[in-house]
Amino acid sequence: VQLQASGGGLVHAGDSLRLSCAASIGTGVSFGVMAWFRQAPGKEREFVAARRWGTGSTYHADSVKGRFSISRDSAKNTVYLQMNSLKPEDTAVYYCAARLHYSIAYYAAEQYYYWGQGTQVTVSS
C-alpha cells in the first residue's frame, strides 16, 4: 500500500486549497478509513478529518468544521481535503493516513498503519 499526498502550497489567509491523497492498494482490498492529519513546527500531529470507506461517514476536527471537507473518489482510490477560508494557524505539513479496518478512535494517529509523505501548506496573513 502506498499513499501519495499532493496539493499543498503557499496561499494567503482566506484562500482555498484542495489536497489529494492517491492510494495504491491491491486488488480486492479496501480501506476501512482514510484520514488527514497535520503537524505544525514544534507541535504534535493532530487529527483534521476522516472518512469511513464503507458508510461514507465523515468526521472533522472542531478547529476545521465548516471550513474543511473530506471527500473521496472511490474509482480513483483518492481522498481529498477541500480547505476553504484558510487561516495562518492552518499552516502545517498535512499527512494522509489509512487503515484497513474502521476504528472508533479514527482521530488517533497511532491507529493508522499507512501514511503518505506529507505536503506543506503555508498560509500567510
PDB file of C-alpha atoms in Angstrom:
ATOM      1  CA  VAL A   1       0.000   0.000   0.000  1.00  0.00           C
ATOM      2  CA  GLN A   2       1.285   3.440  -0.914  1.00  0.00           C
ATOM      3  CA  LEU A   3      -0.257   6.837  -0.247  1.00  0.00           C
ATOM      4  CA  GLN A   4       0.773   9.857  -2.312  1.00  0.00           C
ATOM      5  CA  ALA A   5      -0.277  13.263  -0.990  1.00  0.00           C
ATOM      6  CA  SER A   6      -0.209  16.405  -3.116  1.00  0.00           C
ATOM      7  CA  GLY A   7      -1.750  19.838  -3.472  1.00  0.00           C
ATOM      8  CA  GLY A   8      -0.037  21.863  -0.781  1.00  0.00           C
ATOM      9  CA  GLY A   9       1.319  25.328  -1.351  1.00  0.00           C
ATOM     10  CA  LEU A  10       1.681  28.912  -0.171  1.00  0.00           C
ATOM     11  CA  VAL A  11      -1.556  30.883  -0.008  1.00  0.00           C
ATOM     12  CA  HIS A  12      -2.976  33.955   1.681  1.00  0.00           C
ATOM     13  CA  ALA A  13      -5.446  33.936   4.546  1.00  0.00           C
ATOM     14  CA  GLY A  14      -8.949  33.399   3.223  1.00  0.00           C
ATOM     15  CA  ASP A  15      -7.805  31.421   0.204  1.00  0.00           C
ATOM     16  CA  SER A  16      -8.652  27.797  -0.617  1.00  0.00           C
ATOM     17  CA  LEU A  17      -6.623  24.698  -1.393  1.00  0.00           C
ATOM     18  CA  ARG A  18      -7.507  21.126  -2.215  1.00  0.00           C
ATOM     19  CA  LEU A  19      -5.241  18.342  -1.084  1.00  0.00           C
ATOM     20  CA  SER A  20      -5.288  14.945  -2.744  1.00  0.00           C
ATOM     21  CA  CYS A  21      -4.177  11.559  -1.483  1.00  0.00           C
ATOM     22  CA  ALA A  22      -3.939   8.829  -4.077  1.00  0.00           C
ATOM     23  CA  ALA A  23      -3.771   5.303  -2.734  1.00  0.00           C
ATOM     24  CA  SER A  24      -2.179   2.335  -4.391  1.00  0.00           C
ATOM     25  CA  ILE A  25      -3.813  -0.739  -2.966  1.00  0.00           C
ATOM     26  CA  GLY A  26      -4.088  -4.353  -4.018  1.00  0.00           C
ATOM     27  CA  THR A  27      -6.994  -5.723  -5.999  1.00  0.00           C
ATOM     28  CA  GLY A  28      -9.862  -6.737  -3.780  1.00  0.00           C
ATOM     29  CA  VAL A  29      -8.504  -4.812  -0.832  1.00  0.00           C
ATOM     30  CA  SER A  30     -10.216  -1.722   0.510  1.00  0.00           C
ATOM     31  CA  PHE A  31      -9.587   0.663   3.329  1.00  0.00           C
ATOM     32  CA  GLY A  32     -11.753   0.946   6.386  1.00  0.00           C
ATOM     33  CA  VAL A  33     -10.980   4.609   6.910  1.00  0.00           C
ATOM     34  CA  MET A  34      -8.758   7.284   5.446  1.00  0.00           C
ATOM     35  CA  ALA A  35      -7.842  10.469   7.233  1.00  0.00           C
ATOM     36  CA  TRP A  36      -5.876  13.688   7.164  1.00  0.00           C
ATOM     37  CA  PHE A  37      -3.595  14.798   9.964  1.00  0.00           C
ATOM     38  CA  ARG A  38      -1.359  17.842  10.220  1.00  0.00           C
ATOM     39  CA  GLN A  39       1.729  18.783  12.132  1.00  0.00           C
ATOM     40  CA  ALA A  40       2.940  22.303  12.707  1.00  0.00           C
ATOM     41  CA  PRO A  41       6.543  23.036  13.775  1.00  0.00           C
ATOM     42  CA  GLY A  42       7.055  22.210  17.431  1.00  0.00           C
ATOM     43  CA  LYS A  43       3.615  20.679  17.792  1.00  0.00           C
ATOM     44  CA  GLU A  44       2.243  17.172  17.877  1.00  0.00           C
ATOM     45  CA  ARG A  45       0.499  15.661  14.895  1.00  0.00           C
ATOM     46  CA  GLU A  46      -3.206  16.414  15.118  1.00  0.00           C
ATOM     47  CA  PHE A  47      -6.334  14.992  13.560  1.00  0.00           C
ATOM     48  CA  VAL A  48      -8.012  17.038  10.828  1.00  0.00           C
ATOM     49  CA  ALA A  49     -10.622  14.843   9.135  1.00  0.00           C
ATOM     50  CA  ALA A  50     -11.525  11.239   8.391  1.00  0.00           C
ATOM     51  CA  ARG A  51     -13.829   9.370   6.066  1.00  0.00           C
ATOM     52  CA  ARG A  52     -15.147   5.897   6.672  1.00  0.00           C
ATOM     53  CA  TRP A  53     -14.959   3.952   3.446  1.00  0.00           C
ATOM     54  CA  GLY A  54     -17.992   1.707   3.788  1.00  0.00           C
ATOM     55  CA  THR A  55     -20.610   4.087   5.155  1.00  0.00           C
ATOM     56  CA  GLY A  56     -19.199   7.326   3.829  1.00  0.00           C
ATOM     57  CA  SER A  57     -19.374   8.868   7.285  1.00  0.00           C
ATOM     58  CA  THR A  58     -17.121  11.852   7.734  1.00  0.00           C
ATOM     59  CA  TYR A  59     -15.547  13.365  10.810  1.00  0.00           C
ATOM     60  CA  HIS A  60     -13.851  16.747  11.165  1.00  0.00           C
ATOM     61  CA  ALA A  61     -11.889  18.345  13.961  1.00  0.00           C
ATOM     62  CA  ASP A  62     -13.659  21.226  15.652  1.00  0.00           C
ATOM     63  CA  SER A  63     -10.920  23.598  14.510  1.00  0.00           C
ATOM     64  CA  VAL A  64     -11.758  22.985  10.837  1.00  0.00           C
ATOM     65  CA  LYS A  65     -15.515  22.318  10.893  1.00  0.00           C
ATOM     66  CA  GLY A  66     -17.337  24.458   8.389  1.00  0.00           C
ATOM     67  CA  ARG A  67     -14.105  25.272   6.537  1.00  0.00           C
ATOM     68  CA  PHE A  68     -12.591  21.914   5.558  1.00  0.00           C
ATOM     69  CA  SER A  69     -14.315  18.981   3.938  1.00  0.00           C
ATOM     70  CA  ILE A  70     -13.048  15.451   3.299  1.00  0.00           C
ATOM     71  CA  SER A  71     -14.338  13.557   0.285  1.00  0.00           C
ATOM     72  CA  ARG A  72     -13.309  10.659  -1.879  1.00  0.00           C
ATOM     73  CA  ASP A  73     -13.342   9.331  -5.400  1.00  0.00           C
ATOM     74  CA  SER A  74     -13.657   5.589  -4.913  1.00  0.00           C
ATOM     75  CA  ALA A  75     -12.977   4.862  -8.566  1.00  0.00           C
ATOM     76  CA  LYS A  76      -9.592   6.550  -8.227  1.00  0.00           C
ATOM     77  CA  ASN A  77      -8.894   5.366  -4.673  1.00  0.00           C
ATOM     78  CA  THR A  78      -8.297   9.001  -3.847  1.00  0.00           C
ATOM     79  CA  VAL A  79      -9.348  11.067  -0.870  1.00  0.00           C
ATOM     80  CA  TYR A  80      -9.450  14.859  -0.929  1.00  0.00           C
ATOM     81  CA  LEU A  81      -9.334  17.606   1.650  1.00  0.00           C
ATOM     82  CA  GLN A  82     -11.014  20.787   0.470  1.00  0.00           C
ATOM     83  CA  MET A  83      -9.747  23.636   2.617  1.00  0.00           C
ATOM     84  CA  ASN A  84     -11.588  26.951   2.479  1.00  0.00           C
ATOM     85  CA  SER A  85     -11.173  30.161   4.445  1.00  0.00           C
ATOM     86  CA  LEU A  86      -7.628  29.207   5.344  1.00  0.00           C
ATOM     87  CA  LYS A  87      -6.031  30.827   8.378  1.00  0.00           C
ATOM     88  CA  PRO A  88      -2.372  31.275   9.310  1.00  0.00           C
ATOM     89  CA  GLU A  89      -2.870  28.729  12.102  1.00  0.00           C
ATOM     90  CA  ASP A  90      -3.655  26.111   9.452  1.00  0.00           C
ATOM     91  CA  THR A  91      -0.008  26.231   8.412  1.00  0.00           C
ATOM     92  CA  ALA A  92       1.426  22.731   8.795  1.00  0.00           C
ATOM     93  CA  VAL A  93       2.577  19.656   6.965  1.00  0.00           C
ATOM     94  CA  TYR A  94      -0.526  17.687   6.062  1.00  0.00           C
ATOM     95  CA  TYR A  95      -0.409  13.902   6.011  1.00  0.00           C
ATOM     96  CA  CYS A  96      -2.906  11.409   4.698  1.00  0.00           C
ATOM     97  CA  ALA A  97      -3.282   8.127   6.513  1.00  0.00           C
ATOM     98  CA  ALA A  98      -5.212   4.914   6.118  1.00  0.00           C
ATOM     99  CA  ARG A  99      -6.067   1.718   7.893  1.00  0.00           C
ATOM    100  CA  LEU A 100      -7.718  -1.394   6.564  1.00  0.00           C
ATOM    101  CA  HIS A 101     -10.449  -1.553   9.195  1.00  0.00           C
ATOM    102  CA  TYR A 102     -12.549   1.182  10.768  1.00  0.00           C
ATOM    103  CA  SER A 103     -11.607   2.240  14.278  1.00  0.00           C
ATOM    104  CA  ILE A 104     -13.752   4.286  16.624  1.00  0.00           C
ATOM    105  CA  ALA A 105     -10.512   6.026  17.532  1.00  0.00           C
ATOM    106  CA  TYR A 106     -10.270   7.397  13.990  1.00  0.00           C
ATOM    107  CA  TYR A 107      -8.851  10.639  15.430  1.00  0.00           C
ATOM    108  CA  ALA A 108      -5.747   8.954  16.881  1.00  0.00           C
ATOM    109  CA  ALA A 109      -2.657   8.918  14.711  1.00  0.00           C
ATOM    110  CA  GLU A 110      -1.387   5.705  16.294  1.00  0.00           C
ATOM    111  CA  GLN A 111      -4.424   3.880  14.852  1.00  0.00           C
ATOM    112  CA  TYR A 112      -3.128   4.310  11.307  1.00  0.00           C
ATOM    113  CA  TYR A 113      -0.643   1.983   9.722  1.00  0.00           C
ATOM    114  CA  TYR A 114      -0.240   3.577   6.292  1.00  0.00           C
ATOM    115  CA  TRP A 115       0.988   7.148   5.830  1.00  0.00           C
ATOM    116  CA  GLY A 116       1.683   9.434   2.918  1.00  0.00           C
ATOM    117  CA  GLN A 117       4.794  11.560   2.692  1.00  0.00           C
ATOM    118  CA  GLY A 118       3.192  14.857   3.700  1.00  0.00           C
ATOM    119  CA  THR A 119       2.526  18.061   1.824  1.00  0.00           C
ATOM    120  CA  GLN A 120       3.318  21.541   3.133  1.00  0.00           C
ATOM    121  CA  VAL A 121       0.542  24.098   3.491  1.00  0.00           C
ATOM    122  CA  THR A 122       1.606  27.625   4.366  1.00  0.00           C
ATOM    123  CA  VAL A 123      -0.958  30.355   4.958  1.00  0.00           C
ATOM    124  CA  SER A 124       0.314  33.912   5.141  1.00  0.00           C
ATOM    125  CA  SER A 125      -1.578  36.656   6.959  1.00  0.00           C
TER     126      SER A 125
END
